[in-house]
Each structure stands twice: as C-alpha cells, then as structure tokens.
Coordinates of C-alpha atoms in Angstrom, one line a residue:
M21 CA 0.5 33.0 -88.5
S22 CA -2.4 30.6 -89.6
P23 CA -6.0 31.4 -89.7
N24 CA -6.7 28.9 -86.9
D25 CA -3.8 30.3 -84.7
P26 CA -5.4 31.1 -81.4
K27 CA -3.2 34.2 -80.7
K28 CA -4.9 35.4 -84.2
N29 CA -8.4 34.8 -83.4
S30 CA -8.5 35.5 -79.6
G31 CA -10.0 38.4 -78.2
P32 CA -13.0 40.7 -79.4
K33 CA -13.0 42.1 -83.0
P34 CA -12.0 45.7 -83.9
D35 CA -15.4 46.8 -84.8
E36 CA -16.8 45.5 -81.7
L37 CA -14.3 47.5 -79.6
A38 CA -14.9 50.5 -81.8
E39 CA -18.6 50.3 -80.9
S40 CA -18.1 49.7 -77.3
G41 CA -15.3 52.7 -77.0
E42 CA -13.0 50.2 -75.6
F43 CA -10.7 50.1 -78.8
E44 CA -9.0 53.8 -77.6
R45 CA -8.5 52.3 -74.2
L46 CA -7.0 49.3 -75.1
L47 CA -4.9 51.1 -77.9
A48 CA -3.6 53.2 -75.0
E49 CA -2.6 50.5 -72.6
S50 CA -1.1 48.4 -75.5
E51 CA 1.3 51.4 -76.3
R52 CA 2.2 51.3 -72.4
S53 CA 5.6 49.6 -71.5
L54 CA 5.7 46.4 -69.6
K55 CA 8.6 45.7 -66.9
E56 CA 9.7 42.1 -66.1
G57 CA 8.6 41.2 -62.4
E58 CA 5.3 43.4 -62.7
L59 CA 2.1 41.7 -61.3
I60 CA -0.4 41.9 -64.0
R61 CA -4.2 41.1 -63.9
G62 CA -5.9 39.6 -66.6
R63 CA -8.7 37.6 -68.0
V64 CA -8.5 33.7 -69.1
V65 CA -9.3 33.3 -72.8
Q66 CA -8.2 30.0 -73.3
V67 CA -7.1 26.7 -71.5
T68 CA -5.1 24.0 -73.4
N69 CA -3.0 20.8 -72.1
D70 CA 0.2 23.0 -72.0
E71 CA -0.7 26.6 -71.3
I72 CA -3.1 29.0 -70.0
L73 CA -3.7 31.9 -72.3
V74 CA -4.8 35.3 -70.6
D75 CA -5.8 38.5 -72.1
I76 CA -3.8 41.1 -70.3
G77 CA -4.6 44.1 -72.6
F78 CA -1.4 44.2 -74.5
K79 CA -0.7 43.8 -78.2
S80 CA 0.2 39.9 -77.2
E81 CA -1.6 37.7 -75.0
G82 CA 0.0 36.3 -71.9
M83 CA 0.8 32.6 -71.4
I84 CA 1.1 30.8 -68.1
P85 CA 2.6 27.2 -68.4
R86 CA 0.0 24.7 -67.5
H87 CA 2.4 22.8 -65.1
E88 CA 2.3 25.7 -62.6
F89 CA -1.1 24.6 -61.7
A90 CA 0.0 20.8 -61.3
G91 CA -0.7 20.9 -57.5
L92 CA -4.3 22.2 -57.7
P93 CA -7.5 19.9 -58.1
A94 CA -9.3 19.9 -61.3
D95 CA -12.0 22.0 -60.0
K96 CA -9.5 24.5 -58.9
L97 CA -7.9 25.1 -62.3
P98 CA -9.0 28.5 -64.1
H99 CA -11.6 28.4 -66.8
P100 CA -12.1 30.8 -69.8
G101 CA -13.4 34.2 -68.3
D102 CA -11.7 33.8 -64.8
E103 CA -9.7 36.8 -63.7
I104 CA -6.2 36.0 -62.7
E105 CA -3.0 37.4 -61.4
A106 CA 0.4 36.5 -62.6
V107 CA 3.7 38.1 -62.6
L108 CA 5.4 39.1 -66.0
E109 CA 8.4 37.0 -66.7
K110 CA 9.4 37.9 -70.3
T111 CA 7.6 40.7 -72.5
E112 CA 7.8 38.3 -75.4
S113 CA 8.6 34.7 -75.9
Q114 CA 9.8 33.0 -79.2
S115 CA 6.2 32.1 -79.8
G116 CA 5.1 35.7 -79.5
Y117 CA 3.4 35.5 -76.0
V118 CA 4.0 37.3 -73.0
V119 CA 5.4 35.0 -70.4
L120 CA 3.5 35.0 -67.1
S121 CA 3.9 33.2 -63.8
Y122 CA 1.0 32.4 -61.9
E123 CA 3.3 30.5 -59.4
R124 CA 5.5 33.4 -58.7
A125 CA 2.4 35.6 -58.3
R126 CA 1.0 33.1 -55.8
R127 CA 4.1 33.0 -53.9
N128 CA 4.5 36.9 -53.7
K129 CA 1.2 37.1 -52.6
A130 CA 1.6 34.4 -49.9
W131 CA 5.0 36.3 -48.7
D132 CA 2.9 39.5 -48.4
T133 CA 0.4 37.7 -46.3
V134 CA 3.0 35.8 -44.1
E135 CA 4.8 39.1 -43.8
E136 CA 1.5 40.9 -42.6
A137 CA 0.5 38.0 -40.2
F138 CA 4.1 38.2 -38.7
K139 CA 3.7 41.9 -38.0
T140 CA 0.0 41.5 -36.5
G141 CA 0.1 38.1 -35.1
A142 CA -2.6 37.0 -37.1
A143 CA -3.0 33.3 -37.8
V144 CA -2.4 31.6 -40.9
K145 CA -3.8 28.6 -42.4
G146 CA -1.7 25.9 -44.1
R147 CA -1.5 21.9 -44.9
V148 CA 1.1 19.8 -43.4
L149 CA 3.0 18.3 -46.2
E150 CA 5.8 16.1 -44.8
R151 CA 8.1 15.1 -42.1
V152 CA 11.6 16.8 -42.2
K153 CA 14.4 17.0 -40.0
G154 CA 13.5 18.2 -36.6
G155 CA 9.7 18.9 -37.5
L156 CA 7.3 19.3 -40.3
A157 CA 7.2 21.0 -43.6
V158 CA 4.1 23.1 -44.2
D159 CA 2.5 24.7 -47.2
I160 CA 0.9 28.1 -46.4
G161 CA 1.1 29.3 -49.8
V162 CA 4.7 29.1 -49.4
R163 CA 6.9 26.3 -47.9
A164 CA 7.2 27.0 -44.2
F165 CA 8.9 24.8 -41.2
L166 CA 7.2 23.8 -38.0
P167 CA 9.5 22.5 -35.3
G168 CA 8.5 19.3 -33.7
S169 CA 8.7 21.2 -30.0
I170 CA 6.0 23.6 -30.9
A171 CA 3.8 21.4 -33.2
D172 CA 1.4 20.7 -30.2
S173 CA 0.6 22.2 -26.7
R174 CA 2.3 18.9 -25.4
P175 CA 5.2 17.2 -26.9
L176 CA 4.1 14.9 -29.6
K177 CA 5.8 11.3 -29.8
N178 CA 4.7 10.9 -33.5
L179 CA 4.5 13.8 -35.7
D180 CA 3.3 12.0 -38.7
V181 CA -0.3 12.2 -37.0
L182 CA -0.3 15.7 -38.4
K183 CA 0.5 15.1 -41.9
G184 CA -2.1 15.8 -44.6
R185 CA -4.1 18.1 -42.1
E186 CA -5.3 21.5 -42.5
L187 CA -4.6 23.6 -39.4
E188 CA -4.0 27.1 -38.0
F189 CA -0.3 28.3 -37.2
R190 CA 1.4 31.6 -35.9
V191 CA 4.3 32.8 -37.9
V192 CA 7.1 33.2 -35.2
G193 CA 10.2 33.6 -37.5
L194 CA 10.6 35.2 -40.9
D195 CA 13.5 35.7 -43.4
R196 CA 12.1 36.6 -46.8
K197 CA 15.6 37.1 -48.3
R198 CA 16.7 33.5 -47.4
G199 CA 13.0 32.3 -47.9
N200 CA 12.6 31.0 -44.2
I201 CA 9.5 30.9 -42.3
V202 CA 9.0 29.4 -38.8
L203 CA 5.6 28.4 -37.7
S204 CA 4.1 27.4 -34.3
R205 CA 0.9 25.6 -33.7
K206 CA 1.6 25.4 -29.8
A207 CA 1.0 29.2 -29.8
I208 CA -2.3 29.0 -31.5
L209 CA -3.5 25.8 -29.1
D210 CA -2.1 27.7 -26.2
E211 CA -4.2 31.1 -26.9
V212 CA -7.2 28.7 -27.5
A213 CA -6.6 27.2 -24.0
D214 CA -6.3 30.6 -22.4
V215 CA -9.6 31.6 -23.9
K216 CA -11.2 28.5 -22.8
R217 CA -9.8 29.0 -19.4
K218 CA -11.3 32.7 -19.2
E219 CA -14.7 31.3 -20.4
A220 CA -14.5 28.3 -17.9
A221 CA -14.1 31.0 -15.0
E222 CA -18.0 31.2 -15.2
A223 CA -18.7 27.8 -16.6
L224 CA -16.7 25.8 -14.3
A225 CA -18.1 27.5 -11.1
D226 CA -18.1 25.2 -8.2
G227 CA -21.2 23.0 -8.1
R228 CA -21.9 23.3 -11.8
V229 CA -22.8 19.9 -13.4
L230 CA -20.9 19.3 -17.0
K231 CA -20.6 16.4 -19.5
G232 CA -17.3 15.2 -20.6
V233 CA -15.2 12.5 -22.1
V234 CA -12.8 10.4 -20.2
K235 CA -9.5 11.2 -21.9
N236 CA -6.8 9.3 -19.7
I237 CA -6.7 7.1 -16.7
T238 CA -4.1 6.9 -14.1
D239 CA -3.6 4.7 -10.9
Y240 CA -5.2 7.8 -8.8
G241 CA -7.9 9.0 -11.0
A242 CA -9.1 9.9 -14.5
F243 CA -8.5 13.0 -16.8
V244 CA -11.8 14.3 -18.2
D245 CA -12.1 16.5 -21.2
L246 CA -14.7 19.1 -20.7
G247 CA -14.4 20.3 -24.3
G248 CA -10.7 21.5 -24.6
I249 CA -9.7 21.7 -21.1
D250 CA -9.3 18.7 -18.8
G251 CA -10.5 18.3 -15.1
L252 CA -9.2 15.5 -12.7
L253 CA -11.7 13.0 -11.4
H254 CA -9.9 11.4 -8.3
V255 CA -10.6 7.8 -7.6
T256 CA -12.1 8.8 -4.1
D257 CA -14.7 10.9 -6.0
M258 CA -15.9 8.3 -8.6
S259 CA -18.2 6.7 -6.0
W260 CA -19.4 6.5 -2.5
G261 CA -18.3 2.7 -2.6
R262 CA -15.0 1.2 -2.8
V263 CA -13.1 1.7 -6.0
A264 CA -9.8 -0.1 -6.0
H265 CA -8.5 1.3 -9.5
P266 CA -10.2 4.1 -11.7
S267 CA -10.7 1.6 -14.5
E268 CA -13.3 0.0 -12.4
A269 CA -15.4 2.8 -12.6
V270 CA -14.7 4.6 -16.1
Q271 CA -13.2 3.9 -19.3
V272 CA -11.4 5.8 -21.7
G273 CA -13.7 7.5 -24.4
Q274 CA -16.7 7.1 -22.0
Q275 CA -19.1 10.0 -21.7
V276 CA -19.7 10.9 -18.2
D277 CA -21.5 13.6 -16.1
V278 CA -19.4 15.3 -13.5
K279 CA -19.7 17.8 -10.8
V280 CA -17.3 20.7 -10.5
L281 CA -16.1 20.5 -6.9
K282 CA -13.2 23.2 -7.2
Y283 CA -11.8 25.3 -10.0
D284 CA -8.6 27.2 -9.8
A285 CA -8.6 29.9 -12.2
E286 CA -4.9 30.7 -11.5
S287 CA -3.4 27.3 -12.0
G288 CA -6.3 26.1 -14.3
R289 CA -6.8 23.0 -12.1
I290 CA -10.2 21.6 -12.0
S291 CA -11.4 18.9 -9.6
L292 CA -14.3 16.9 -10.7
G293 CA -16.7 14.3 -9.1
M294 CA -19.1 11.8 -10.0
K295 CA -20.2 10.3 -6.6
Q296 CA -21.4 13.8 -5.6
L297 CA -24.2 13.7 -8.2
R298 CA -25.7 11.1 -5.8
P299 CA -27.0 11.3 -2.4
D300 CA -24.4 10.4 0.3
P301 CA -25.9 7.0 1.7
W302 CA -24.4 7.7 5.0
H303 CA -26.6 10.9 5.5
D304 CA -29.6 9.0 6.9
L305 CA -28.0 5.6 7.4
P306 CA -29.4 4.9 11.0
A307 CA -32.8 5.0 9.7
H308 CA -32.0 2.4 6.8
Y309 CA -29.7 0.2 9.0
P310 CA -31.0 0.4 12.7
V311 CA -29.0 -1.3 15.4
G312 CA -30.2 -4.8 15.6
A313 CA -31.4 -5.2 12.1
R314 CA -30.6 -8.2 10.2
V315 CA -28.9 -7.5 6.7
R316 CA -27.4 -9.1 3.8
G317 CA -24.0 -8.0 2.2
K318 CA -21.2 -9.2 0.3
V319 CA -17.7 -9.8 1.6
V320 CA -15.5 -7.3 -0.3
S321 CA -12.2 -7.4 1.8
L322 CA -10.5 -9.4 4.4
T323 CA -7.8 -8.1 7.0
D324 CA -6.2 -9.7 10.0
Y325 CA -8.8 -8.1 12.2
G326 CA -12.0 -8.7 10.4
A327 CA -13.8 -8.6 7.1
F328 CA -15.5 -5.6 5.2
V329 CA -19.0 -6.4 4.1
E330 CA -20.9 -4.0 1.4
L331 CA -24.4 -3.6 2.1
E332 CA -24.9 -1.3 -0.8
E333 CA -23.2 1.0 -3.0
G334 CA -21.0 3.2 -0.5
V335 CA -21.9 1.4 2.7
E336 CA -19.6 -1.0 3.9
G337 CA -19.6 -2.6 7.7
L338 CA -16.8 -4.5 9.6
I339 CA -17.4 -7.7 11.1
H340 CA -14.6 -7.8 13.8
V341 CA -12.9 -11.3 14.3
S342 CA -14.6 -11.3 17.8
E343 CA -18.0 -10.9 16.1
M344 CA -17.6 -14.0 13.9
S345 CA -18.1 -16.8 16.3
W346 CA -19.5 -17.2 19.9
T347 CA -17.2 -20.1 20.5
K348 CA -14.4 -20.2 18.0
R349 CA -11.3 -17.9 18.3
I350 CA -10.8 -16.7 14.9
K351 CA -7.1 -15.8 14.1
N352 CA -7.3 -15.6 10.5
P353 CA -10.7 -14.4 8.9
S354 CA -9.9 -15.8 5.3
K355 CA -10.2 -19.3 7.0
F356 CA -13.8 -18.5 7.9
L357 CA -15.0 -16.1 5.2
N358 CA -14.1 -15.5 1.3
V359 CA -14.1 -12.4 -0.7
G360 CA -17.3 -12.6 -2.6
D361 CA -19.5 -14.5 0.0
T362 CA -22.8 -13.3 0.4
I363 CA -23.7 -13.4 4.2
E364 CA -26.4 -12.2 6.8
A365 CA -25.2 -10.1 9.7
V366 CA -26.8 -8.2 12.3
I367 CA -26.1 -4.3 12.8
A368 CA -24.1 -3.8 16.0
D369 CA -23.5 0.0 15.6
V370 CA -23.9 2.8 13.3
N371 CA -21.9 6.1 13.5
P372 CA -22.6 8.3 10.5
E373 CA -20.1 11.0 11.7
T374 CA -17.1 8.5 11.3
R375 CA -18.7 6.7 8.6
R376 CA -18.5 3.3 10.6
L377 CA -20.8 0.5 10.6
S378 CA -20.4 -2.3 12.7
L379 CA -21.7 -5.9 12.0
S380 CA -22.0 -9.2 13.9
L381 CA -22.0 -12.4 12.2
R382 CA -22.3 -14.5 15.6
A383 CA -25.6 -12.5 16.6
T384 CA -27.5 -14.1 13.7
E385 CA -27.1 -17.3 16.0
P386 CA -28.4 -18.0 19.4
N387 CA -25.8 -17.3 22.3
P388 CA -24.4 -20.5 23.5
W389 CA -23.2 -18.7 26.9
E390 CA -26.9 -17.8 27.6
Q391 CA -28.2 -21.2 26.9
L392 CA -25.6 -22.7 29.1
A393 CA -26.5 -20.2 31.8
E394 CA -30.1 -21.5 31.5
K395 CA -28.9 -25.1 31.4
F396 CA -26.5 -24.9 34.4
H397 CA -26.7 -23.2 37.8
I398 CA -23.9 -22.4 40.4
G399 CA -23.0 -25.5 42.3
D400 CA -24.1 -27.8 39.6
R401 CA -21.7 -30.9 39.1
I402 CA -20.4 -31.0 35.5
T403 CA -18.1 -33.5 33.4
G404 CA -15.5 -32.2 30.8
T405 CA -12.1 -32.8 29.2
V406 CA -9.2 -31.0 30.1
R407 CA -8.2 -29.3 26.9
N408 CA -5.2 -26.9 28.0
L409 CA -2.9 -26.1 30.8
T410 CA -1.6 -22.7 31.6
D411 CA 0.5 -21.4 34.6
F412 CA -2.5 -20.3 36.6
G413 CA -5.0 -23.3 36.0
A414 CA -6.6 -25.7 33.6
F415 CA -9.5 -25.1 30.8
V416 CA -12.0 -27.9 30.6
E417 CA -14.2 -28.2 27.8
I418 CA -18.0 -28.1 29.0
E419 CA -19.7 -28.2 25.6
D420 CA -18.5 -27.7 22.0
G421 CA -16.3 -24.5 21.8
I422 CA -17.1 -23.6 25.6
D423 CA -14.6 -24.0 28.2
G424 CA -14.4 -23.4 32.0
L425 CA -11.5 -22.4 33.8
I426 CA -10.2 -24.4 37.0
H427 CA -7.8 -21.9 38.8
V428 CA -4.8 -23.6 40.8
S429 CA -6.7 -22.2 43.8
D430 CA -9.5 -24.4 43.3
M431 CA -7.5 -27.6 42.7
S432 CA -7.0 -28.3 46.3
W433 CA -8.1 -27.4 49.9
G434 CA -4.9 -26.7 51.4
R435 CA -2.2 -27.8 49.3
R436 CA -0.3 -25.0 47.4
V437 CA -0.3 -26.1 43.6
K438 CA 2.4 -24.4 41.7
H439 CA 1.4 -25.7 38.3
P440 CA -1.9 -27.6 37.3
S441 CA 0.2 -30.3 35.7
E442 CA 0.8 -31.4 39.5
V443 CA -2.9 -32.4 39.5
L444 CA -4.1 -32.6 35.8
K445 CA -2.9 -33.5 32.6
K446 CA -4.3 -32.6 29.1
G447 CA -7.1 -35.2 27.9
D448 CA -8.1 -36.1 31.4
Q449 CA -11.9 -36.5 32.0
V450 CA -12.8 -34.7 35.2
Q451 CA -15.6 -33.8 37.2
A452 CA -16.0 -30.3 38.6
I453 CA -18.4 -27.9 40.4
L454 CA -19.6 -24.7 38.6
T455 CA -18.6 -21.8 40.9
A456 CA -19.5 -18.7 38.5
I457 CA -21.1 -17.7 35.0
D458 CA -20.1 -14.4 33.3
V459 CA -22.2 -14.4 30.2
E460 CA -21.1 -11.0 29.1
N461 CA -17.5 -11.8 29.3
R462 CA -18.0 -15.5 28.5
R463 CA -16.3 -16.8 31.5
I464 CA -16.8 -20.0 33.7
S465 CA -15.2 -20.6 36.7
L466 CA -14.9 -24.6 37.9
S467 CA -13.5 -26.1 41.1
I468 CA -12.5 -29.7 41.4
K469 CA -11.3 -29.6 45.1
E470 CA -14.7 -30.5 46.2
F471 CA -14.0 -34.0 44.9
R472 CA -10.6 -34.3 46.6
P473 CA -9.7 -34.9 50.2
N474 CA -9.9 -32.0 52.5
E475 CA -6.1 -31.6 53.6
W476 CA -7.2 -29.2 56.6
E477 CA -9.6 -31.7 58.0
Q478 CA -7.3 -34.5 57.7
F479 CA -4.4 -32.5 59.3
A480 CA -6.7 -31.5 62.1
G481 CA -7.7 -35.2 62.7
Q482 CA -4.0 -36.5 62.7
H483 CA -2.2 -33.6 64.6
Q484 CA -2.9 -31.5 67.7
P485 CA -1.3 -28.5 69.4
G486 CA 2.3 -29.4 70.8
D487 CA 3.1 -31.9 68.0
V488 CA 6.7 -31.2 66.5
L489 CA 6.9 -31.5 62.8
E490 CA 9.6 -31.4 60.2
G491 CA 8.9 -29.0 57.4
T492 CA 10.6 -26.5 54.9
V493 CA 10.8 -22.7 54.8
A494 CA 8.3 -21.7 52.1
K495 CA 8.4 -18.0 52.4
V496 CA 10.2 -15.5 54.6
A497 CA 8.4 -12.1 55.5
D498 CA 9.2 -9.3 57.7
F499 CA 6.4 -10.7 60.1
G500 CA 7.3 -14.0 60.3
V501 CA 8.1 -17.4 58.1
F502 CA 5.6 -19.4 56.1
V503 CA 6.6 -23.4 56.5
R504 CA 5.5 -25.9 54.3
L505 CA 4.5 -29.1 56.5
P506 CA 4.7 -32.7 55.3
E507 CA 1.0 -33.0 54.2
G508 CA 1.6 -30.0 51.7
L509 CA -0.3 -27.4 53.9
E510 CA 1.5 -24.1 55.0
G511 CA 1.7 -22.9 58.5
L512 CA 2.9 -19.5 59.8
M513 CA 5.5 -19.1 62.3
H514 CA 5.3 -15.3 63.4
V515 CA 8.6 -13.6 64.2
S516 CA 7.5 -13.7 68.0
E517 CA 7.7 -17.2 67.9
T518 CA 11.3 -17.6 66.8
D519 CA 14.5 -16.9 68.7
I520 CA 15.6 -14.1 66.5
P521 CA 16.8 -10.9 68.5
R522 CA 14.6 -8.0 68.7
G523 CA 15.1 -5.5 65.7
E524 CA 16.5 -8.3 63.3
K525 CA 14.7 -9.6 60.3
P526 CA 13.7 -13.1 59.8
S527 CA 15.4 -12.9 56.2
Q528 CA 18.9 -12.6 58.1
F529 CA 18.2 -16.1 59.6
F530 CA 15.8 -17.9 57.3
K531 CA 16.1 -18.9 53.6
E532 CA 13.6 -20.4 51.4
G533 CA 14.0 -24.1 51.2
D534 CA 15.8 -24.4 54.3
P535 CA 14.5 -27.5 56.5
I536 CA 13.1 -26.5 59.9
A537 CA 11.6 -28.1 62.8
V538 CA 8.4 -26.5 64.4
K539 CA 5.8 -27.0 67.0
V540 CA 2.2 -26.8 66.4
L541 CA 0.7 -23.9 68.3
R542 CA -3.1 -24.2 67.2
I543 CA -5.1 -25.6 64.2
E544 CA -8.1 -23.8 62.7
P545 CA -9.3 -25.8 59.8
A546 CA -12.3 -23.5 59.1
E547 CA -10.0 -20.6 58.7
Q548 CA -7.5 -22.9 57.0
R549 CA -4.8 -21.7 59.5
I550 CA -2.0 -23.4 61.4
G551 CA 0.0 -21.6 63.9
L552 CA 3.8 -22.6 64.4
S553 CA 6.6 -21.8 66.6
S554 CA 10.4 -22.7 66.8
R555 CA 11.2 -21.5 70.0
G556 CA 12.9 -24.3 72.1
V557 CA 12.7 -26.9 69.1
E558 CA 15.7 -28.6 68.1
Q559 CA 16.6 -27.9 64.5
P560 CA 17.8 -30.2 62.1
A561 CA 21.6 -30.0 61.3
H562 CA 22.7 -28.1 57.9
P563 CA 25.9 -27.2 56.7
A564 CA 27.2 -23.5 56.9
V565 CA 27.2 -21.4 53.9
P566 CA 29.6 -18.7 54.3
D567 CA 28.7 -14.9 53.5
D568 CA 25.1 -15.3 52.6
G569 CA 23.5 -13.9 55.7
H570 CA 22.3 -17.5 56.9
P571 CA 23.1 -19.0 60.2
G572 CA 26.4 -20.4 60.3
A573 CA 27.8 -18.0 58.0
D574 CA 29.4 -15.7 60.7
P575 CA 30.4 -17.1 64.0
E576 CA 29.8 -13.8 65.5
K577 CA 26.1 -13.2 64.3
P578 CA 23.4 -14.3 66.7
V579 CA 21.4 -17.3 65.6
P580 CA 17.9 -18.3 66.9
A581 CA 17.3 -20.3 70.1
G582 CA 16.9 -23.8 69.8
S583 CA 19.2 -24.2 66.5
E584 CA 22.0 -26.5 66.7
S585 CA 24.6 -24.0 67.0
G586 CA 22.7 -22.3 69.8
E587 CA 22.5 -25.3 72.0

C-alpha cells in the first residue's frame, strides 16, 4: 500500500487517539463483527469521482459507489465531515474496503416511512416521475404507483400536467415483499376540501361578502373559486339588468366580489350573487320615474307585442304596440324600432311589486284625436276617401291615419243595406256628416244618408193608404211578416192583417223571398213605419213546393184568404 493511499493516510493518528481516549473505544469497536445487511452510521472522510469513503469505526473504511448519488443535485451530495447512513453490503472488497450501499439504506428507510404512513394514515411527499400504464410513477423515496382515477379530486383528462410536481399523497396500498406501493392524491384533496367546508360553515354564512376568481362559465352561470371551494353565481344574480349569457358579465380568471346568498353545509352547495352588492333599482323606482315623466332609453329587445327599453341597469320598460303610434296600426314592432335605438318615451305606469314599467312612445307627440275633436264638431260636414269596406260599414280616412266609420245603417234613410258595396266602393271621395267623436276609444262615427234622398218622404209623397203594392217577404216573425217594397223600404204586416187561422204561426204560410201583394194601411215617415195588410188582396201566382210547410204543399192545409188557392 503506497504512502499516498487514502486508506493508509485517512483518519486520526494513533497518538492523537491515545491522547483523546478514543483509541481504546475504536479498538473495541474494530474487534466487533460486522454483519451484511446491517445499517451502519459513519462520517464521510473523502469524496472522489468514483466513490465516497466513510469512517465507520472499523479497521477498514467503508466505500459507497459514487453512482448511488447520481440522482441528487450537486448541493445535495455528501461532503467530508457529513454523517451518513448506509447498509453493509460486503465486509471487505478486493480493494480492502467495506462495501456500503447508501441507496439501499435510503430505500429501507423510505419503506419504513411508507409503512408507518400506511399504518397511521399520514401523508407522504413525493415527486411525479413519469406517465405509466393506468397512471403515474411517483418517487417517495421508493418508486410508487398513482392510479389515474385517484390522481385528482375530479377525473383528469391529461395526467401529464402533474409530471415533475412535488405533491402530497396518501398510501392506500402496500406490499413490501413485492415492492408495490399504491398512492392516492384524491384522498388528500378530499380531506382538504372537507376541512375547508367545515371552515366555510362560519366563513360562508349567508350575507357574507367574499372575493373569488371566476373558474368556469356555463350557459346558466359561473363557478367562482373562493379559495379551494367553488360557489355558483347564477346568471340571474349577476346583474339587476338583462344578461343574455354569463360571459356578458364575467370572464374566466376575473376577480369578483360576491355575496353568499345561501350555503348548504350538508351538500356543500354555495349560491352567490353580485347584483345583491348594489341597491335594487326597483326599490324606490316611482320616485325616480314618476308617471308622466319623459325619459330616454335604449331598445334592448323586440317582441311581437312590443319593445323593451332599458332606462338604466336593471330597469326596463315595455312599449306596447298600442302605445307606439296614435294613428298607425303596428303589427310588427321591428319595422318601427330597432334594437340599439335610443328613444324618448313617457312613463305610463310603474308597479314596483310586479317589477313592471309601462312606457308610451306616442305620448311624446300631440294626440291627433284630441286635435281633431277641437277642429271638428258634431254635425260638421267632412270630405274623405273610402279606405276599406267591411260587412258592417265603410271606413273613411278623414286625416292622415285617422278613419271614421259609416255604418250601413247610416248609408240610407229607409233602404236596408246588406253590404256597403251596394252604396260605396273603395277609393270613393265622399261627403259625410260627423255624428260622434270618442277620443278615448279613438272612434269617429259618420253618416252619408243626409246627402241622399229620404226614401220615407218620397214614399209618403208617392203612395197613400189603400194602395196595393207588390213586394217580397223579407223576414217572418211570430207577430207578423216584414215585406220589402219596390222602393227598398220595409213595412210590417201584422199577423192580424193576414188570413192565417187563429193559433197558426206565420212561418207555416210565408217564406223569405216569396212574392206577396199587400195593401198600404198607414204611412208614418217620421217614425219610419209602414203598416200593411194582405187581407182580401189577390196574391201573385207561384208554384207549389211539396213538403216544405209552404202554402200549396198540402191540399188539406188552410191558406191565407186572398191567396190564389183560397179564392
């Protein structure tokens, strides 16, 4: 052995040991027997490129191969003077050293730690090494397996996000003989969540205001991270105003102030609100928006029945189609207004309890019906154009957008008008008399019969009682028969003025549309009445119609006196 051999020159000199009293102790220890597999503690005396020499108090120094420290960073390598533990592999190698294993000692110690953690349920720390089949490999001093299903509190789509991270785990499976260790990170996370839920029972009391970070956005709201525990911020609780989608109010990663609306300790569900941090604008709305006030707003939505206008955040009013124009009939609001338009309107009604506010667009302009009532009076003559015909009359445009109705009963003095087209047609220019104005209901009544001949006066001038006229049965009633005369007027032939036997009904002997001859009994133009009679009047011939209850249908049935078959 050369003088420069580290083995020869290492350690304290004999005279130094003698003086310190250590010589006897070291000699005694050197004489003890060493067993392979024994855990030995020593002091590093030298570090070379290939080995670590350790003074273990034996006649020969211990040697640990340098490659057993290959996984350690430079600042973690042992230095001379450091104490170190190792397992005895061989009592003496060919080079005369005692062969030690630091890795084996580390593994044994790690296994002891893991077994203790498995028994007590304590957490162990480790570094995720790599992705393996079914999960991840983790270094906790020894190699362990982390199944993907319990790598997180929720299933992870990409396990690679955990690679290289230093994390805590719970040992859930152990077989030292086979060298198998199964870890769970989910158990740790669930325990942390449970602790936070318990702490949250006080921190998340209803009404508390907290800071959080928007974690995720869905169609119905956003999940807010309150520091390890999530709460739901529903879209309806984001703003007092209209929010079509949560992304309009918040963004992922945004820090927000929220109010705890409800916390269910059993289920762990937390309901949050943002709008509750601001006063409800509907609380004293009538004071800010009194009925009759003129306001400005933006059209935010259109429906078939009207337009919603936002006056401020959280306050919207409805302009019903009936309140859009005084004169135009609005069927489709989108042809009158556009979303985004800024308009002026008048407050028509406010109801804070139902949170409804009614607006009027037409109220911003003068009421043309009121102006018309000031311009025209009952009995005034007006000129207009027939705009439309209906079964009951004709609408005449008096001014732009304002129509008056000529009812069929006001088209003739005495003639029964079945349809306005008998007298007027669309586009006709007509003169009419104003007979009524209803500003509140926007109705105007007109009459044109004043500009037409009075059939009643003409009839009275051309006929007198006793005249026999031919007409047509217009209507049959139990008390008599209405007869349409050639001039278009109708007279009444009372049942007593017929030859119908007592107790029989006129409908058994007369039918609408039948020709009939009648005698004029009286003419009352002022009351627009004509009395008629068929008694003793020769009737026009007409064919018998079998089995219809009409005269001539049954030879045995009596017929009115004066008819052809009764003569």
